[in-house]
Amino acid sequence: MRDFLIAYHLHDGQRRQRRFLEYGLFGSYDCYGEVCSLSWLSSRMLQVIAMGQFKLLVFAWCHTSRNYLGIVVDCPSAHSSQILHHVVQLQPQSYRFIDKGLFGDFFTTYIQDLVSGRYDVHNDVISMLPNSGPHTGTSISRGIRTTVSVMFCPDETPAFRVYRYQISFEVLDFAALGFASAQLKSRHWLIHYQERQTESSGHGVVGEFPILSEESPYYRYCSRITDDELEDLMLVAFEGYFTMVPGTLEDPAGPDFTLAVPYTEVPIPMEIL
């Protein structure tokens, strides 16, 4: 708790303003205009919630998903040596949580992840979805790095499970690209369910046709994918590719090429573990 109290002496959370609700210290994403942001609460907003025999001091909260980060401040004596004063990430619907260790260790690891690039920081916004680790994938082709990351979203309808995925493109080497710019033309997905596969194609992404250039070498977007609603089959993984046009769609400078999205498994929701 000492590190936690020191952190609040240094900075008393994020103010309750629209910007901080949309761009949380512990990550955000924007999917079709719906913003999910895990914001660091000010001391005036801290509260203790009961979870069975455990009590958590909630210090970070997402107003969209109702997910929390909290510190265990009280628990049965049989568990105190393992989890008392640890940071946990709580999924309210299942009342299951992920133990993230003592606050000092949790926060140090998080800062190291930001510095190393495990979480993107673009236009002063920290992405909630990581670039590396479980449920992520990366490929590099024609000097462009394509990264995919997927997470389970417990805030969605209980009728079927919904996952958010993030795709980012970054030009690492314009010499390898061979052109001053390239524009995204279409997407193609191969979706793996428990007992079958389906394919899906479309033009652009989230209604956009982004252009990668020296002025704008980076682009990312967030979308969603679900279990098979008709046959009630659990989503297992997905993969695919994007078709790019050298130059622009209006003025192509060469033949199309593709950027692969590697086979990426989705996380198993905590409530079915």
Coordinates of C-alpha atoms in Angstrom, one line a residue:
M1 CA 0.0 0.0 0.0
R2 CA 2.9 2.4 0.6
D3 CA 3.7 2.7 -3.2
F4 CA 0.0 3.2 -3.9
L5 CA -0.3 6.1 -1.3
I6 CA 2.9 7.7 -2.6
A7 CA 1.5 7.6 -6.2
Y8 CA -1.5 9.5 -5.0
H9 CA 0.6 12.1 -3.2
L10 CA 2.5 12.6 -6.5
H11 CA -0.6 12.8 -8.7
D12 CA -4.2 12.7 -7.6
G13 CA -5.7 10.7 -10.5
Q14 CA -7.3 12.0 -13.6
R15 CA -9.9 14.7 -13.4
R16 CA -13.5 13.9 -14.2
Q17 CA -13.5 15.6 -17.6
R18 CA -14.5 14.2 -21.0
R19 CA -11.0 14.0 -22.2
F20 CA -9.9 11.8 -19.3
L21 CA -13.0 9.7 -19.5
E22 CA -12.0 9.0 -23.2
Y23 CA -8.3 8.7 -22.8
G24 CA -7.5 6.8 -19.6
L25 CA -4.1 6.3 -18.1
F26 CA -4.4 2.5 -18.3
G27 CA -5.5 2.5 -22.0
S28 CA -8.3 3.2 -24.3
Y29 CA -9.9 2.1 -27.5
D30 CA -12.5 3.6 -29.9
C31 CA -14.6 1.2 -31.8
Y32 CA -17.3 2.6 -34.1
G33 CA -17.5 5.7 -31.9
E34 CA -17.8 3.7 -28.6
V35 CA -15.0 4.7 -26.4
C36 CA -13.7 2.3 -23.7
S37 CA -11.2 3.9 -21.4
L38 CA -9.6 2.7 -18.1
S39 CA -9.2 6.0 -16.2
W40 CA -7.2 6.5 -13.0
L41 CA -9.7 7.8 -10.4
S42 CA -9.0 10.9 -8.2
S43 CA -8.9 10.3 -4.5
R44 CA -12.4 11.8 -4.1
M45 CA -13.8 9.0 -6.3
L46 CA -12.0 6.1 -4.7
Q47 CA -14.4 3.5 -3.2
V48 CA -14.3 0.1 -1.6
I49 CA -16.5 -2.6 -3.0
A50 CA -17.2 -6.0 -1.6
M51 CA -16.7 -9.2 -3.6
G52 CA -17.8 -12.0 -1.4
Q53 CA -15.3 -12.1 1.5
F54 CA -12.9 -9.8 -0.4
K55 CA -12.9 -6.0 -0.4
L56 CA -11.3 -4.0 -3.1
L57 CA -10.3 -0.4 -3.2
V58 CA -11.1 0.6 -6.8
F59 CA -8.6 3.1 -8.3
A60 CA -9.3 2.7 -12.0
W61 CA -12.6 2.4 -13.8
C62 CA -14.1 2.1 -17.3
H63 CA -17.4 3.9 -17.6
T64 CA -18.3 1.8 -20.7
S65 CA -17.4 -1.7 -19.7
R66 CA -17.6 -1.3 -15.9
N67 CA -14.2 -3.0 -15.6
Y68 CA -12.1 -2.1 -12.6
L69 CA -8.6 -2.1 -11.3
G70 CA -8.5 -2.3 -7.5
I71 CA -6.3 -3.2 -4.6
V72 CA -7.3 -6.0 -2.2
V73 CA -7.6 -4.3 1.2
D74 CA -9.3 -7.1 3.1
C75 CA -9.6 -10.8 2.6
P76 CA -9.8 -14.1 4.6
S77 CA -6.7 -14.8 6.5
A78 CA -6.1 -17.9 4.6
H79 CA -5.5 -15.8 1.4
S80 CA -3.7 -12.8 2.9
S81 CA -0.2 -13.9 2.2
Q82 CA -1.1 -14.5 -1.5
I83 CA -3.2 -11.6 -2.5
L84 CA -3.6 -8.9 0.3
H85 CA -2.6 -5.5 -1.1
H86 CA -2.3 -6.9 -4.6
V87 CA -3.7 -5.1 -7.7
V88 CA -6.4 -7.1 -9.4
Q89 CA -8.3 -6.6 -12.6
L90 CA -12.0 -7.4 -12.1
Q91 CA -14.5 -8.6 -14.6
P92 CA -17.8 -7.7 -12.8
Q93 CA -20.1 -10.1 -14.6
S94 CA -18.2 -13.2 -13.5
Y95 CA -16.6 -11.8 -10.3
R96 CA -13.3 -13.4 -11.5
F97 CA -10.1 -11.4 -11.4
I98 CA -6.5 -11.4 -12.6
D99 CA -3.8 -10.9 -10.0
K100 CA -1.3 -8.2 -11.2
G101 CA 0.9 -8.2 -8.1
L102 CA 1.7 -5.4 -5.6
F103 CA 1.1 -1.9 -6.8
G104 CA 4.7 -0.9 -7.2
D105 CA 5.5 -4.0 -9.3
F106 CA 2.3 -3.6 -11.3
F107 CA 3.0 0.1 -12.1
T108 CA 6.7 -0.4 -12.9
T109 CA 5.8 -3.2 -15.3
Y110 CA 3.2 -1.0 -17.0
I111 CA 5.6 1.8 -17.5
Q112 CA 8.2 -0.6 -18.9
D113 CA 5.6 -1.9 -21.3
L114 CA 4.8 1.7 -22.5
V115 CA 8.5 2.4 -23.0
S116 CA 9.2 -0.8 -24.8
G117 CA 6.3 -0.2 -27.2
R118 CA 4.1 -3.1 -26.0
Y119 CA 1.3 -0.6 -25.8
D120 CA 1.0 2.0 -28.6
V121 CA 1.0 5.7 -27.6
H122 CA -0.3 7.6 -30.6
N123 CA -1.5 11.2 -30.5
D124 CA -1.1 11.1 -26.7
V125 CA -3.6 8.2 -26.4
I126 CA -2.5 4.9 -24.9
S127 CA -3.9 1.8 -26.6
M128 CA -5.6 -0.7 -24.2
L129 CA -4.7 -3.5 -26.6
P130 CA -1.0 -4.7 -26.5
N131 CA 1.3 -5.2 -29.5
S132 CA 2.9 -8.3 -28.1
G133 CA 2.2 -11.3 -25.9
P134 CA -0.7 -13.7 -25.9
H135 CA -3.5 -13.0 -28.4
T136 CA -1.4 -10.8 -30.6
G137 CA 0.4 -11.3 -33.9
T138 CA 2.8 -9.4 -36.2
S139 CA 3.9 -9.7 -39.8
I140 CA 6.2 -7.5 -41.9
S141 CA 5.9 -7.2 -45.6
R142 CA 7.1 -4.6 -48.1
G143 CA 8.5 -2.6 -45.2
I144 CA 5.1 -2.4 -43.5
R145 CA 4.6 -3.9 -40.0
T146 CA 1.0 -5.2 -39.5
T147 CA 0.0 -5.9 -35.9
V148 CA -3.1 -7.6 -34.5
S149 CA -4.4 -7.7 -31.0
V150 CA -7.6 -9.1 -29.6
M151 CA -9.4 -8.9 -26.2
F152 CA -12.6 -10.2 -24.8
C153 CA -15.3 -7.5 -24.0
P154 CA -17.5 -8.4 -21.1
D155 CA -19.5 -5.2 -21.5
E156 CA -21.4 -6.6 -24.5
T157 CA -24.7 -8.4 -24.7
P158 CA -24.8 -11.8 -22.8
A159 CA -26.5 -13.4 -25.7
F160 CA -23.1 -14.1 -27.4
R161 CA -19.5 -13.3 -26.7
V162 CA -17.9 -10.3 -28.4
Y163 CA -14.2 -9.5 -28.9
R164 CA -12.5 -6.3 -29.9
Y165 CA -9.6 -6.5 -32.1
Q166 CA -7.1 -3.8 -33.1
I167 CA -5.1 -3.7 -36.3
S168 CA -2.2 -1.3 -36.8
F169 CA -0.1 -0.6 -39.8
E170 CA 3.3 1.2 -39.7
V171 CA 5.8 1.8 -42.5
L172 CA 9.2 0.9 -41.2
D173 CA 11.1 1.2 -44.4
F174 CA 10.0 3.2 -47.4
A175 CA 12.8 1.8 -49.5
A176 CA 11.4 -1.7 -49.0
L177 CA 7.9 -0.4 -49.8
G178 CA 9.3 1.0 -53.1
F179 CA 6.7 3.8 -53.3
A180 CA 6.0 7.1 -51.6
S181 CA 2.6 5.9 -50.4
A182 CA 0.2 3.0 -50.3
Q183 CA -3.5 2.9 -49.8
L184 CA -5.6 0.1 -48.2
K185 CA -8.1 -1.3 -50.7
S186 CA -9.8 -4.3 -49.1
R187 CA -9.7 -6.9 -46.3
H188 CA -10.2 -10.6 -46.2
W189 CA -10.8 -12.7 -43.1
L190 CA -10.7 -16.5 -42.3
I191 CA -12.6 -17.0 -39.1
H192 CA -12.1 -20.2 -37.1
Y193 CA -15.0 -21.4 -34.9
Q194 CA -15.1 -24.6 -32.8
E195 CA -16.3 -26.8 -35.6
R196 CA -16.1 -24.8 -38.8
Q197 CA -14.5 -21.9 -40.6
T198 CA -16.1 -18.9 -42.5
E199 CA -14.6 -16.3 -44.8
S200 CA -15.5 -12.6 -45.0
S201 CA -14.3 -9.9 -47.3
G202 CA -15.0 -6.2 -47.8
H203 CA -13.7 -2.9 -49.0
G204 CA -11.7 -0.7 -46.7
V205 CA -11.8 -0.9 -42.9
V206 CA -14.4 0.7 -40.6
G207 CA -15.6 2.8 -43.6
E208 CA -12.1 4.2 -44.3
F209 CA -9.4 3.7 -46.9
P210 CA -6.3 4.8 -45.1
I211 CA -3.2 6.0 -47.0
L212 CA 0.3 5.3 -45.5
S213 CA 2.9 7.9 -46.5
E214 CA 5.9 9.6 -45.1
E215 CA 3.6 12.3 -43.6
S216 CA 1.3 9.6 -42.1
P217 CA 3.3 6.3 -41.8
Y218 CA 1.0 4.9 -39.0
Y219 CA -2.7 3.9 -38.9
R220 CA -4.7 1.8 -36.5
Y221 CA -8.3 0.9 -36.1
C222 CA -10.5 -1.1 -33.8
S223 CA -13.4 -3.4 -34.8
R224 CA -15.2 -6.4 -33.3
I225 CA -15.8 -10.1 -34.0
T226 CA -18.3 -12.4 -32.2
D227 CA -19.1 -16.0 -31.6
D228 CA -21.3 -17.7 -34.3
E229 CA -24.7 -16.4 -33.3
L230 CA -26.7 -18.7 -35.5
E231 CA -25.0 -22.0 -34.6
D232 CA -23.8 -21.1 -31.1
L233 CA -20.2 -21.9 -31.9
M234 CA -17.4 -20.4 -29.9
L235 CA -14.9 -18.3 -31.7
V236 CA -11.4 -19.7 -31.6
A237 CA -9.1 -17.6 -33.8
F238 CA -8.9 -15.6 -37.0
E239 CA -6.4 -14.7 -39.7
G240 CA -6.5 -12.9 -43.0
Y241 CA -4.9 -10.2 -45.2
F242 CA -5.3 -6.7 -46.5
T243 CA -4.9 -5.7 -50.1
M244 CA -2.9 -2.6 -50.6
V245 CA -2.5 -0.4 -53.7
P246 CA 0.9 1.4 -54.3
G247 CA 0.2 5.1 -54.6
T248 CA -3.5 5.7 -54.2
L249 CA -6.8 4.1 -55.4
E250 CA -7.3 7.0 -57.8
D251 CA -3.7 7.0 -59.0
P252 CA -2.1 3.5 -58.6
A253 CA 1.6 3.4 -59.0
G254 CA 2.0 -0.4 -59.4
P255 CA 0.4 -3.8 -58.9
D256 CA -1.6 -4.6 -55.7
F257 CA 0.2 -6.4 -52.8
T258 CA -1.1 -8.0 -49.6
L259 CA -0.3 -7.6 -45.9
A260 CA -0.9 -10.8 -43.9
V261 CA -2.6 -11.0 -40.5
P262 CA -1.2 -14.1 -38.8
Y263 CA -3.4 -16.8 -37.1
T264 CA -4.4 -15.2 -33.8
E265 CA -6.2 -17.0 -31.1
V266 CA -8.8 -15.1 -29.0
P267 CA -8.7 -15.2 -25.2
I268 CA -11.0 -17.5 -23.3
P269 CA -13.5 -15.4 -21.2
M270 CA -12.9 -15.7 -17.5
E271 CA -16.5 -16.8 -16.8
I272 CA -16.0 -20.1 -18.7
L273 CA -12.6 -21.0 -17.3

